[in-house]
Amino acid sequence: MTATPTPRVTIKDVAARAGVSKGAVSLAFNHKPGLSEATRNRIFKAARELGWAPNLTARTLAGSRVDVVGLAICRPARLLGLEPFYMEFVSGVESVLTERSCSLLLRLVRSVEEEVGLLESWWRGRQIGGSILVDFRDDDPRVPAARRLGLPVVAVGHPSLTGGLTSVWTDDTTAVTEAVRYLAALGHRRIARVGGAAALGHTCIRTAAFDEAARTLGLAGAWQVATDFSGDAGARATRSLLSAAPPDRPTAIVYDNDIMAVAGLSVAAEMGLKVPEDVSLLAWDDSQLCRLTHPTLSAMSHDVHGFGAEVARTLFGAITGEGPGSHPVPTPVLTPRGSTAPPTRPAGPAG
């Protein structure tokens, strides 16, 4: 059964309560002349009572323009500031918003439940015209919340996670499979993956793809470790993996982001291991970081800036009803650099 969207307070409701026209409400909130002080105060009082807040989104009170879109991210501020992916992604979003004289309302939240409350507050208060939703989980509560509110959204995630919401995604299954096949083609038979947060849907998709690729290729060893995407967690995972003695130590490691791969490179040096002679390292979300290390980091590359721009364009389409609907963006492709090579010690037998 489809939930009925929560009624949204409009300028018409404010005008009716204040006993004035919609034009008078517009004059009051745009600080234009033509109203007595008493009428202006009555309009403001009615708006407060109804919880209606005109701001950039509501400047064109007839709703013909969108001036603000929302984006909430459930990550610690410290980690987010260090992660190139979200900086590039937001930059791409902003590039489209700037073309449309639109602003991004960005908030960091501590939980998905907090984000649901924030979305409701933004929408009912007319603070946003639509929202971008990221980092989906199984049975994500934002899916029914967006439907209940009637909030235009674009979900950044595979359709299997986004409950029929308009979505834009990358094909993580194909990308993970390509990464594992590449390392196996170099001769690696023991490959590890340092993954992201286990609760995230795209982490689960990558985990399943890695297991399937390892099984199909008959790898002698395949390890996966979940982390929080931070450099510290990536370093700890790498140290644990590389502490095993050969032949039980992986000869190649795939990381779910660039920060953890850079941390892993430092750990290998700390442990007296050479990259790529002793261990090959492959990063996800290619960035400038990957090109500044020594050796430079091989990576699964995709246009994160372009990804953000496409998400923003799709959101405007969802708001107007004239967009492309759900669709993937180009799949990440392998960019080999100095951190991957055939293993120097003999490969183990196939599993």
mmCIF file of C-alpha atoms in Angstrom:
data_model
loop_
_atom_site.group_PDB
_atom_site.id
_atom_site.type_symbol
_atom_site.label_atom_id
_atom_site.label_comp_id
_atom_site.label_asym_id
_atom_site.label_seq_id
_atom_site.Cartn_x
_atom_site.Cartn_y
_atom_site.Cartn_z
ATOM 1 C CA MET A 1 0.000 0.000 0.000
ATOM 2 C CA THR A 2 1.446 3.360 -1.028
ATOM 3 C CA ALA A 3 1.709 5.892 1.790
ATOM 4 C CA THR A 4 -0.064 9.218 1.282
ATOM 5 C CA PRO A 5 2.495 12.059 1.174
ATOM 6 C CA THR A 6 2.391 14.379 4.172
ATOM 7 C CA PRO A 7 0.641 17.631 3.155
ATOM 8 C CA ARG A 8 3.127 20.428 2.682
ATOM 9 C CA VAL A 9 2.370 23.872 4.035
ATOM 10 C CA THR A 10 2.180 26.365 1.176
ATOM 11 C CA ILE A 11 2.032 30.123 0.732
ATOM 12 C CA LYS A 12 -1.695 29.701 0.111
ATOM 13 C CA ASP A 13 -2.133 28.272 3.618
ATOM 14 C CA VAL A 14 -0.223 31.188 5.135
ATOM 15 C CA ALA A 15 -2.272 33.713 3.152
ATOM 16 C CA ALA A 16 -5.550 32.090 4.236
ATOM 17 C CA ARG A 17 -4.601 32.123 7.901
ATOM 18 C CA ALA A 18 -3.452 35.743 7.751
ATOM 19 C CA GLY A 19 -6.503 36.800 5.709
ATOM 20 C CA VAL A 20 -4.422 38.235 2.872
ATOM 21 C CA SER A 21 -3.502 37.356 -0.713
ATOM 22 C CA LYS A 22 -0.512 35.247 -1.724
ATOM 23 C CA GLY A 23 0.979 38.378 -3.229
ATOM 24 C CA ALA A 24 0.861 40.066 0.176
ATOM 25 C CA VAL A 25 2.789 37.157 1.716
ATOM 26 C CA SER A 26 5.390 37.501 -1.008
ATOM 27 C CA LEU A 27 5.691 41.243 -0.347
ATOM 28 C CA ALA A 28 6.103 40.642 3.378
ATOM 29 C CA PHE A 29 8.847 38.034 3.109
ATOM 30 C CA ASN A 30 10.711 39.830 0.357
ATOM 31 C CA HIS A 31 10.634 43.029 2.436
ATOM 32 C CA LYS A 32 8.872 44.989 -0.284
ATOM 33 C CA PRO A 33 6.738 48.108 0.353
ATOM 34 C CA GLY A 34 2.952 48.137 0.066
ATOM 35 C CA LEU A 35 1.895 46.583 3.383
ATOM 36 C CA SER A 36 1.116 48.134 6.748
ATOM 37 C CA GLU A 37 3.270 47.016 9.669
ATOM 38 C CA ALA A 38 0.253 45.360 11.268
ATOM 39 C CA THR A 39 -0.466 43.287 8.143
ATOM 40 C CA ARG A 40 3.161 42.338 7.798
ATOM 41 C CA ASN A 41 3.292 41.172 11.430
ATOM 42 C CA ARG A 42 0.070 39.195 10.975
ATOM 43 C CA ILE A 43 1.592 37.376 7.999
ATOM 44 C CA PHE A 44 4.754 36.558 9.937
ATOM 45 C CA LYS A 45 2.677 35.249 12.846
ATOM 46 C CA ALA A 46 0.623 33.009 10.544
ATOM 47 C CA ALA A 47 3.786 31.620 8.958
ATOM 48 C CA ARG A 48 5.283 30.805 12.367
ATOM 49 C CA GLU A 49 2.129 29.047 13.509
ATOM 50 C CA LEU A 50 2.073 26.892 10.377
ATOM 51 C CA GLY A 51 5.799 26.194 10.428
ATOM 52 C CA TRP A 52 6.292 27.772 7.014
ATOM 53 C CA ALA A 53 9.735 29.266 6.395
ATOM 54 C CA PRO A 54 10.414 31.056 3.117
ATOM 55 C CA ASN A 55 14.024 31.097 2.173
ATOM 56 C CA LEU A 56 15.990 30.587 -1.009
ATOM 57 C CA THR A 57 13.810 27.663 -2.029
ATOM 58 C CA ALA A 58 10.599 29.632 -1.591
ATOM 59 C CA ARG A 59 11.618 32.904 -3.186
ATOM 60 C CA THR A 60 9.644 32.068 -6.248
ATOM 61 C CA LEU A 61 6.608 31.241 -4.160
ATOM 62 C CA ALA A 62 4.723 29.732 -7.053
ATOM 63 C CA GLY A 63 7.342 26.949 -7.070
ATOM 64 C CA SER A 64 8.663 27.482 -10.587
ATOM 65 C CA ARG A 65 12.306 27.393 -9.458
ATOM 66 C CA VAL A 66 14.426 25.294 -7.134
ATOM 67 C CA ASP A 67 17.012 27.348 -5.278
ATOM 68 C CA VAL A 68 18.300 24.881 -2.663
ATOM 69 C CA VAL A 69 18.861 21.132 -2.661
ATOM 70 C CA GLY A 70 19.840 19.102 0.381
ATOM 71 C CA LEU A 71 22.584 16.573 1.025
ATOM 72 C CA ALA A 72 23.102 14.867 4.392
ATOM 73 C CA ILE A 73 26.120 12.605 4.940
ATOM 74 C CA CYS A 74 26.480 10.179 7.828
ATOM 75 C CA ARG A 75 30.224 10.431 8.337
ATOM 76 C CA PRO A 76 32.402 12.055 11.029
ATOM 77 C CA ALA A 77 33.463 15.550 9.987
ATOM 78 C CA ARG A 78 37.122 14.682 10.557
ATOM 79 C CA LEU A 79 36.971 11.722 8.171
ATOM 80 C CA LEU A 80 34.851 13.491 5.570
ATOM 81 C CA GLY A 81 37.335 16.348 5.341
ATOM 82 C CA LEU A 82 40.099 13.885 4.477
ATOM 83 C CA GLU A 83 38.183 11.816 1.915
ATOM 84 C CA PRO A 84 38.788 12.951 -1.675
ATOM 85 C CA PHE A 85 35.724 11.075 -2.975
ATOM 86 C CA TYR A 86 33.155 13.291 -1.271
ATOM 87 C CA MET A 87 35.097 16.455 -1.994
ATOM 88 C CA GLU A 88 35.076 15.589 -5.708
ATOM 89 C CA PHE A 89 31.468 14.408 -5.604
ATOM 90 C CA VAL A 90 30.238 17.623 -3.952
ATOM 91 C CA SER A 91 32.312 19.642 -6.414
ATOM 92 C CA GLY A 92 30.490 17.925 -9.263
ATOM 93 C CA VAL A 93 27.102 18.593 -7.675
ATOM 94 C CA GLU A 94 28.012 22.238 -7.151
ATOM 95 C CA SER A 95 29.076 22.647 -10.777
ATOM 96 C CA VAL A 96 25.498 21.952 -11.886
ATOM 97 C CA LEU A 97 23.872 23.939 -9.078
ATOM 98 C CA THR A 98 25.968 26.985 -9.974
ATOM 99 C CA GLU A 99 24.687 26.866 -13.546
ATOM 100 C CA ARG A 100 21.152 27.051 -12.166
ATOM 101 C CA SER A 101 21.877 29.707 -9.488
ATOM 102 C CA CYS A 102 21.072 27.057 -6.895
ATOM 103 C CA SER A 103 22.701 26.334 -3.534
ATOM 104 C CA LEU A 104 23.602 23.130 -1.695
ATOM 105 C CA LEU A 105 22.469 22.680 1.905
ATOM 106 C CA LEU A 106 25.013 20.201 3.326
ATOM 107 C CA ARG A 107 24.689 18.638 6.771
ATOM 108 C CA LEU A 108 26.574 15.901 8.583
ATOM 109 C CA VAL A 109 24.409 13.536 10.622
ATOM 110 C CA ARG A 110 25.162 10.792 13.143
ATOM 111 C CA SER A 111 22.631 8.240 11.918
ATOM 112 C CA VAL A 112 20.190 7.480 9.130
ATOM 113 C CA GLU A 113 17.357 8.036 11.598
ATOM 114 C CA GLU A 114 18.651 11.546 12.277
ATOM 115 C CA GLU A 115 18.748 12.142 8.534
ATOM 116 C CA VAL A 116 15.099 11.099 8.194
ATOM 117 C CA GLY A 117 14.131 13.739 10.767
ATOM 118 C CA LEU A 118 16.294 16.310 9.010
ATOM 119 C CA LEU A 119 14.703 15.599 5.622
ATOM 120 C CA GLU A 120 11.246 16.015 7.135
ATOM 121 C CA SER A 121 12.243 19.320 8.731
ATOM 122 C CA TRP A 122 13.825 20.611 5.519
ATOM 123 C CA TRP A 123 10.847 19.684 3.363
ATOM 124 C CA ARG A 124 8.067 20.873 5.632
ATOM 125 C CA GLY A 125 9.951 24.095 6.295
ATOM 126 C CA ARG A 126 10.377 24.713 2.562
ATOM 127 C CA GLN A 127 14.137 24.810 2.947
ATOM 128 C CA ILE A 128 14.840 22.518 -0.016
ATOM 129 C CA GLY A 129 13.283 21.657 -3.339
ATOM 130 C CA GLY A 130 14.775 18.155 -3.388
ATOM 131 C CA SER A 131 17.546 16.050 -1.859
ATOM 132 C CA ILE A 132 20.433 13.758 -2.747
ATOM 133 C CA LEU A 133 20.569 10.562 -0.685
ATOM 134 C CA VAL A 134 23.842 8.646 -0.298
ATOM 135 C CA ASP A 135 25.262 5.589 1.507
ATOM 136 C CA PHE A 136 22.265 3.273 1.314
ATOM 137 C CA ARG A 137 21.727 0.305 3.617
ATOM 138 C CA ASP A 138 19.410 -2.699 3.448
ATOM 139 C CA ASP A 139 15.819 -1.709 4.314
ATOM 140 C CA ASP A 140 16.904 1.928 4.389
ATOM 141 C CA PRO A 141 14.341 4.045 6.305
ATOM 142 C CA ARG A 142 14.859 6.988 3.955
ATOM 143 C CA VAL A 143 13.019 5.148 1.181
ATOM 144 C CA PRO A 144 9.578 5.099 2.875
ATOM 145 C CA ALA A 145 10.249 8.541 4.399
ATOM 146 C CA ALA A 146 10.845 10.142 0.994
ATOM 147 C CA ARG A 147 7.667 8.558 -0.356
ATOM 148 C CA ARG A 148 5.616 9.632 2.657
ATOM 149 C CA LEU A 149 6.835 13.213 2.392
ATOM 150 C CA GLY A 150 6.500 13.404 -1.385
ATOM 151 C CA LEU A 151 10.073 14.704 -1.400
ATOM 152 C CA PRO A 152 11.845 14.684 -4.798
ATOM 153 C CA VAL A 153 15.098 12.776 -4.361
ATOM 154 C CA VAL A 154 17.866 11.054 -6.248
ATOM 155 C CA ALA A 155 19.342 8.012 -4.536
ATOM 156 C CA VAL A 156 23.043 7.373 -5.092
ATOM 157 C CA GLY A 157 23.057 3.602 -5.038
ATOM 158 C CA HIS A 158 22.222 0.429 -6.899
ATOM 159 C CA PRO A 159 18.478 -0.069 -7.540
ATOM 160 C CA SER A 160 18.555 -3.211 -5.382
ATOM 161 C CA LEU A 161 19.118 -0.882 -2.403
ATOM 162 C CA THR A 162 16.994 2.152 -3.234
ATOM 163 C CA GLY A 163 13.449 0.781 -3.186
ATOM 164 C CA GLY A 164 12.309 2.183 -6.522
ATOM 165 C CA LEU A 165 13.507 5.749 -5.895
ATOM 166 C CA THR A 166 15.139 7.501 -8.845
ATOM 167 C CA SER A 167 18.741 6.336 -8.580
ATOM 168 C CA VAL A 168 22.176 6.801 -10.136
ATOM 169 C CA TRP A 169 24.896 4.231 -9.501
ATOM 170 C CA THR A 170 28.180 2.646 -10.529
ATOM 171 C CA ASP A 171 28.476 -1.031 -11.422
ATOM 172 C CA ASP A 172 30.566 -2.132 -8.443
ATOM 173 C CA THR A 173 30.183 -5.826 -9.260
ATOM 174 C CA THR A 174 31.842 -5.470 -12.660
ATOM 175 C CA ALA A 175 34.559 -3.187 -11.273
ATOM 176 C CA VAL A 176 35.479 -5.515 -8.399
ATOM 177 C CA THR A 177 35.554 -8.475 -10.765
ATOM 178 C CA GLU A 178 37.893 -6.596 -13.117
ATOM 179 C CA ALA A 179 40.231 -5.705 -10.234
ATOM 180 C CA VAL A 180 40.490 -9.306 -9.014
ATOM 181 C CA ARG A 181 40.934 -10.677 -12.545
ATOM 182 C CA TYR A 182 43.695 -8.161 -13.237
ATOM 183 C CA LEU A 183 45.645 -9.171 -10.125
ATOM 184 C CA ALA A 184 45.108 -12.858 -10.874
ATOM 185 C CA ALA A 185 46.356 -12.317 -14.444
ATOM 186 C CA LEU A 186 49.556 -10.865 -12.981
ATOM 187 C CA GLY A 187 50.006 -14.163 -11.143
ATOM 188 C CA HIS A 188 48.591 -13.355 -7.721
ATOM 189 C CA ARG A 189 46.833 -16.291 -6.080
ATOM 190 C CA ARG A 190 46.422 -14.802 -2.604
ATOM 191 C CA ILE A 191 44.472 -11.554 -2.746
ATOM 192 C CA ALA A 192 42.956 -9.562 0.103
ATOM 193 C CA ARG A 193 40.413 -6.753 0.154
ATOM 194 C CA VAL A 194 40.272 -3.999 2.764
ATOM 195 C CA GLY A 195 36.637 -2.950 2.499
ATOM 196 C CA GLY A 196 34.477 -0.169 3.857
ATOM 197 C CA ALA A 197 31.761 -0.197 6.492
ATOM 198 C CA ALA A 198 29.974 -3.563 6.437
ATOM 199 C CA ALA A 199 26.524 -1.988 6.917
ATOM 200 C CA LEU A 200 26.689 -0.016 3.669
ATOM 201 C CA GLY A 201 24.925 -1.517 0.682
ATOM 202 C CA HIS A 202 27.709 -0.855 -1.801
ATOM 203 C CA THR A 203 30.184 -2.552 0.572
ATOM 204 C CA CYS A 204 27.972 -5.648 0.597
ATOM 205 C CA ILE A 205 27.809 -5.625 -3.207
ATOM 206 C CA ARG A 206 31.598 -5.402 -3.458
ATOM 207 C CA THR A 207 32.035 -8.134 -0.841
ATOM 208 C CA ALA A 208 29.794 -10.541 -2.747
ATOM 209 C CA ALA A 209 31.519 -9.698 -6.045
ATOM 210 C CA PHE A 210 34.975 -10.287 -4.547
ATOM 211 C CA ASP A 211 33.939 -13.673 -3.138
ATOM 212 C CA GLU A 212 32.431 -14.713 -6.462
ATOM 213 C CA ALA A 213 35.484 -13.616 -8.458
ATOM 214 C CA ALA A 214 37.834 -15.437 -6.073
ATOM 215 C CA ARG A 215 35.719 -18.601 -6.333
ATOM 216 C CA THR A 216 35.504 -18.431 -10.120
ATOM 217 C CA LEU A 217 39.268 -17.933 -10.460
ATOM 218 C CA GLY A 218 40.043 -20.648 -7.907
ATOM 219 C CA LEU A 219 42.297 -18.433 -5.814
ATOM 220 C CA ALA A 220 44.359 -20.180 -3.157
ATOM 221 C CA GLY A 221 43.535 -17.476 -0.649
ATOM 222 C CA ALA A 222 41.070 -14.578 -0.484
ATOM 223 C CA TRP A 223 40.629 -12.401 2.594
ATOM 224 C CA GLN A 224 38.247 -9.514 3.289
ATOM 225 C CA VAL A 225 38.387 -7.068 6.189
ATOM 226 C CA ALA A 226 35.691 -4.461 6.946
ATOM 227 C CA THR A 227 36.754 -0.988 8.139
ATOM 228 C CA ASP A 228 35.359 2.538 8.497
ATOM 229 C CA PHE A 229 37.190 3.924 5.406
ATOM 230 C CA SER A 230 39.710 5.832 7.571
ATOM 231 C CA GLY A 231 43.451 5.761 7.093
ATOM 232 C CA ASP A 232 43.941 4.434 10.629
ATOM 233 C CA ALA A 233 41.576 1.525 10.028
ATOM 234 C CA GLY A 234 43.201 0.813 6.663
ATOM 235 C CA ALA A 235 46.618 0.770 8.288
ATOM 236 C CA ARG A 236 45.492 -1.633 11.020
ATOM 237 C CA ALA A 237 43.909 -3.980 8.492
ATOM 238 C CA THR A 238 47.024 -3.921 6.305
ATOM 239 C CA ARG A 239 49.305 -4.582 9.270
ATOM 240 C CA SER A 240 47.200 -7.571 10.286
ATOM 241 C CA LEU A 241 47.155 -9.013 6.772
ATOM 242 C CA LEU A 242 50.889 -8.577 6.200
ATOM 243 C CA SER A 243 51.880 -9.964 9.614
ATOM 244 C CA ALA A 244 51.226 -13.515 8.437
ATOM 245 C CA ALA A 245 54.242 -15.452 7.214
ATOM 246 C CA PRO A 246 54.455 -16.610 3.600
ATOM 247 C CA PRO A 247 52.740 -18.470 2.040
ATOM 248 C CA ASP A 248 49.786 -17.373 4.196
ATOM 249 C CA ARG A 249 50.325 -13.693 3.499
ATOM 250 C CA PRO A 250 48.480 -12.017 0.612
ATOM 251 C CA THR A 251 50.612 -10.916 -2.296
ATOM 252 C CA ALA A 252 48.043 -8.300 -3.388
ATOM 253 C CA ILE A 253 45.552 -6.081 -1.550
ATOM 254 C CA VAL A 254 42.585 -4.159 -2.961
ATOM 255 C CA TYR A 255 41.335 -1.158 -0.936
ATOM 256 C CA ASP A 256 37.858 0.369 -0.995
ATOM 257 C CA ASN A 257 39.231 3.912 -1.100
ATOM 258 C CA ASP A 258 42.409 5.826 -1.766
ATOM 259 C CA ILE A 259 43.060 6.949 1.815
ATOM 260 C CA MET A 260 43.318 3.365 3.056
ATOM 261 C CA ALA A 261 45.549 2.424 0.118
ATOM 262 C CA VAL A 262 47.969 5.251 0.928
ATOM 263 C CA ALA A 263 47.985 4.120 4.569
ATOM 264 C CA GLY A 264 48.628 0.563 3.414
ATOM 265 C CA LEU A 265 51.612 1.731 1.378
ATOM 266 C CA SER A 266 53.123 3.287 4.501
ATOM 267 C CA VAL A 267 52.523 0.128 6.538
ATOM 268 C CA ALA A 268 54.261 -2.027 3.935
ATOM 269 C CA ALA A 269 57.333 0.232 4.124
ATOM 270 C CA GLU A 270 57.182 0.168 7.931
ATOM 271 C CA MET A 271 57.247 -3.649 7.844
ATOM 272 C CA GLY A 272 60.201 -3.752 5.442
ATOM 273 C CA LEU A 273 58.149 -4.934 2.481
ATOM 274 C CA LYS A 274 58.626 -3.536 -1.003
ATOM 275 C CA VAL A 275 55.709 -2.458 -3.206
ATOM 276 C CA PRO A 276 55.103 -4.019 -5.682
ATOM 277 C CA GLU A 277 57.858 -6.660 -5.330
ATOM 278 C CA ASP A 278 56.533 -8.122 -2.068
ATOM 279 C CA VAL A 279 52.934 -6.970 -2.208
ATOM 280 C CA SER A 280 50.829 -5.220 -4.873
ATOM 281 C CA LEU A 281 48.348 -2.552 -3.800
ATOM 282 C CA LEU A 282 45.267 -1.388 -5.729
ATOM 283 C CA ALA A 283 43.090 1.564 -4.651
ATOM 284 C CA TRP A 284 39.478 2.458 -5.359
ATOM 285 C CA ASP A 285 38.304 5.978 -6.279
ATOM 286 C CA ASP A 286 41.405 7.194 -8.056
ATOM 287 C CA SER A 287 42.486 10.661 -6.899
ATOM 288 C CA GLN A 288 45.470 12.978 -6.814
ATOM 289 C CA LEU A 289 46.648 11.086 -3.726
ATOM 290 C CA CYS A 290 47.231 7.988 -5.840
ATOM 291 C CA ARG A 291 49.513 9.918 -8.192
ATOM 292 C CA LEU A 292 51.575 11.547 -5.431
ATOM 293 C CA THR A 293 52.795 8.393 -3.674
ATOM 294 C CA HIS A 294 55.963 6.438 -4.408
ATOM 295 C CA PRO A 295 55.355 4.176 -6.124
ATOM 296 C CA THR A 296 52.212 5.653 -7.632
ATOM 297 C CA LEU A 297 49.090 3.672 -6.781
ATOM 298 C CA SER A 298 47.213 1.593 -9.319
ATOM 299 C CA ALA A 299 43.508 2.362 -8.985
ATOM 300 C CA MET A 300 39.981 1.698 -10.130
ATOM 301 C CA SER A 301 39.309 5.083 -11.725
ATOM 302 C CA HIS A 302 36.044 6.816 -12.412
ATOM 303 C CA ASP A 303 35.006 10.403 -12.916
ATOM 304 C CA VAL A 304 33.744 11.264 -9.420
ATOM 305 C CA HIS A 305 33.243 14.925 -10.326
ATOM 306 C CA GLY A 306 31.176 13.862 -13.334
ATOM 307 C CA PHE A 307 29.280 11.413 -11.124
ATOM 308 C CA GLY A 308 28.246 14.243 -8.797
ATOM 309 C CA ALA A 309 27.237 16.425 -11.732
ATOM 310 C CA GLU A 310 25.086 13.647 -13.208
ATOM 311 C CA VAL A 311 23.394 13.085 -9.845
ATOM 312 C CA ALA A 312 22.539 16.801 -9.625
ATOM 313 C CA ARG A 313 21.162 16.858 -13.178
ATOM 314 C CA THR A 314 19.066 13.786 -12.423
ATOM 315 C CA LEU A 315 17.667 15.427 -9.291
ATOM 316 C CA PHE A 316 16.459 18.428 -11.279
ATOM 317 C CA GLY A 317 14.852 15.989 -13.689
ATOM 318 C CA ALA A 318 13.127 14.219 -10.802
ATOM 319 C CA ILE A 319 11.800 17.558 -9.537
ATOM 320 C CA THR A 320 10.411 18.602 -12.921
ATOM 321 C CA GLY A 321 9.362 15.135 -14.040
ATOM 322 C CA GLU A 322 11.398 15.523 -17.217
ATOM 323 C CA GLY A 323 14.593 13.705 -16.277
ATOM 324 C CA PRO A 324 16.163 10.456 -17.504
ATOM 325 C CA GLY A 325 15.045 8.439 -14.490
ATOM 326 C CA SER A 326 17.246 5.787 -12.896
ATOM 327 C CA HIS A 327 20.456 4.965 -14.749
ATOM 328 C CA PRO A 328 24.081 3.920 -14.187
ATOM 329 C CA VAL A 329 27.129 6.069 -14.789
ATOM 330 C CA PRO A 330 30.239 4.643 -16.503
ATOM 331 C CA THR A 331 31.809 1.708 -14.674
ATOM 332 C CA PRO A 332 35.164 2.367 -12.933
ATOM 333 C CA VAL A 333 38.095 1.218 -15.063
ATOM 334 C CA LEU A 334 41.487 -0.070 -14.093
ATOM 335 C CA THR A 335 44.424 2.366 -14.221
ATOM 336 C CA PRO A 336 47.651 0.394 -13.675
ATOM 337 C CA ARG A 337 50.547 2.283 -12.085
ATOM 338 C CA GLY A 338 53.665 1.452 -10.111
ATOM 339 C CA SER A 339 52.071 -0.336 -7.145
ATOM 340 C CA THR A 340 51.044 -3.514 -8.989
ATOM 341 C CA ALA A 341 53.242 -6.137 -10.633
ATOM 342 C CA PRO A 342 53.614 -9.915 -10.779
ATOM 343 C CA PRO A 343 54.589 -11.450 -7.413
ATOM 344 C CA THR A 344 58.302 -12.161 -7.021
ATOM 345 C CA ARG A 345 57.826 -15.365 -5.028
ATOM 346 C CA PRO A 346 56.178 -18.381 -6.683
ATOM 347 C CA ALA A 347 52.406 -18.383 -6.748
ATOM 348 C CA GLY A 348 50.671 -20.966 -4.605
ATOM 349 C CA PRO A 349 48.611 -23.766 -6.078
ATOM 350 C CA ALA A 350 45.062 -23.096 -7.204
ATOM 351 C CA GLY A 351 42.407 -23.615 -4.574
#
